[in-house]
Amino acid sequence: GAVVSQHPSWVICKSGTSVKIECRSLDFQATTMFWYRQFPKQSLMLMATSNEGSKATYEQGVEKDKFLINHASLTLSTLTVTSAHPEDSSFYICSALTSGRGGTQYFGPGTRLTVL
Amino acid sequence: EDQVTQSPEALRLQEGESSSLNCSYTVSGLRGLFWYRQDPGKGPEFLFTLYSAGEEKEKERLKATLTKKESFLHITAPKPEDSATYLCAVQAGGGYNKLIFGAGTRLAVHP
């Protein structure tokens, strides 16, 4: 199956700092990747759709200036949480879309962000 | 509005006790229905995609079925390692690739 990695798997930072999370499709190319956020015992909440070579599309209520997304290649998308605050602490998960009939989203292992 | 509802919210089974999880959906132009398994602290793991009513797919102890209004994930003779949250998601029409997720069913299988 298709493999997606994320780095780091967990990060702790101080309030006001910025944190970058990388999402890589290891064995396939993905023109589209997605970024989700998940709170404890809740389902995934889509934050944004990332398309290679173009600007990301953000879901309603997601601050694009706070959550910067860059999709510079067919195998790498990055999410930067700028000026992080404790309320940004969460589990962030990316997915990469395969090609073919509608495509299938394969998910990374997630990144646990804790802002002190 | 596109919507996905999963039931039950939580399910506790004895090892070997078969059961089914339900995923009801309302969506404009279903392009695909997806089942994922998620273990605590990990990303979802892809299980199945179903595209049209009447379609069925199987993998080990799991079998997914699809009608025009709902999908079932049947678990036959479950084992403790099947314990996880099972997520259902739909991909709607309109040229978008977004998935709309249900809240999930937390399954616990006890020996």
PDB file of N, CA and C in Angstrom, chain B residues 12 21-22 24 43 53 110-111:
ATOM      1  N   ARG B  12     -18.763  -2.848  22.513  1.00  0.00           N
ATOM      2  CA  ARG B  12     -17.916  -3.765  23.248  1.00  0.00           C
ATOM      3  C   ARG B  12     -18.329  -5.182  22.887  1.00  0.00           C
ATOM      4  N   LEU B  21     -21.053  -2.611  12.170  1.00  0.00           N
ATOM      5  CA  LEU B  21     -21.030  -1.169  12.396  1.00  0.00           C
ATOM      6  C   LEU B  21     -21.769  -0.502  11.236  1.00  0.00           C
ATOM      7  N   ASN B  22     -22.494   0.569  11.554  1.00  0.00           N
ATOM      8  CA  ASN B  22     -23.307   1.231  10.540  1.00  0.00           C
ATOM      9  C   ASN B  22     -22.768   2.609  10.189  1.00  0.00           C
ATOM     10  N   SER B  24     -24.420   5.738   7.961  1.00  0.00           N
ATOM     11  CA  SER B  24     -25.482   6.313   7.150  1.00  0.00           C
ATOM     12  C   SER B  24     -24.998   7.619   6.536  1.00  0.00           C
ATOM     13  N   GLY B  43      -2.356   7.715  12.793  1.00  0.00           N
ATOM     14  CA  GLY B  43      -3.185   8.152  11.697  1.00  0.00           C
ATOM     15  C   GLY B  43      -4.091   7.030  11.212  1.00  0.00           C
ATOM     16  N   ALA B  53     -23.871   1.010  -5.021  1.00  0.00           N
ATOM     17  CA  ALA B  53     -24.759   0.168  -4.224  1.00  0.00           C
ATOM     18  C   ALA B  53     -24.660  -1.281  -4.673  1.00  0.00           C
ATOM     19  N   HIS B 110     -12.912  -7.923  23.792  1.00  0.00           N
ATOM     20  CA  HIS B 110     -12.313  -8.477  25.006  1.00  0.00           C
ATOM     21  C   HIS B 110     -12.146  -9.978  24.904  1.00  0.00           C
ATOM     22  N   PRO B 111     -11.030 -10.495  25.412  1.00  0.00           N
ATOM     23  CA  PRO B 111     -10.791 -11.960  25.342  1.00  0.00           C
ATOM     24  C   PRO B 111     -11.722 -12.717  26.268  1.00  0.00           C
TER      25      PRO B 111
END
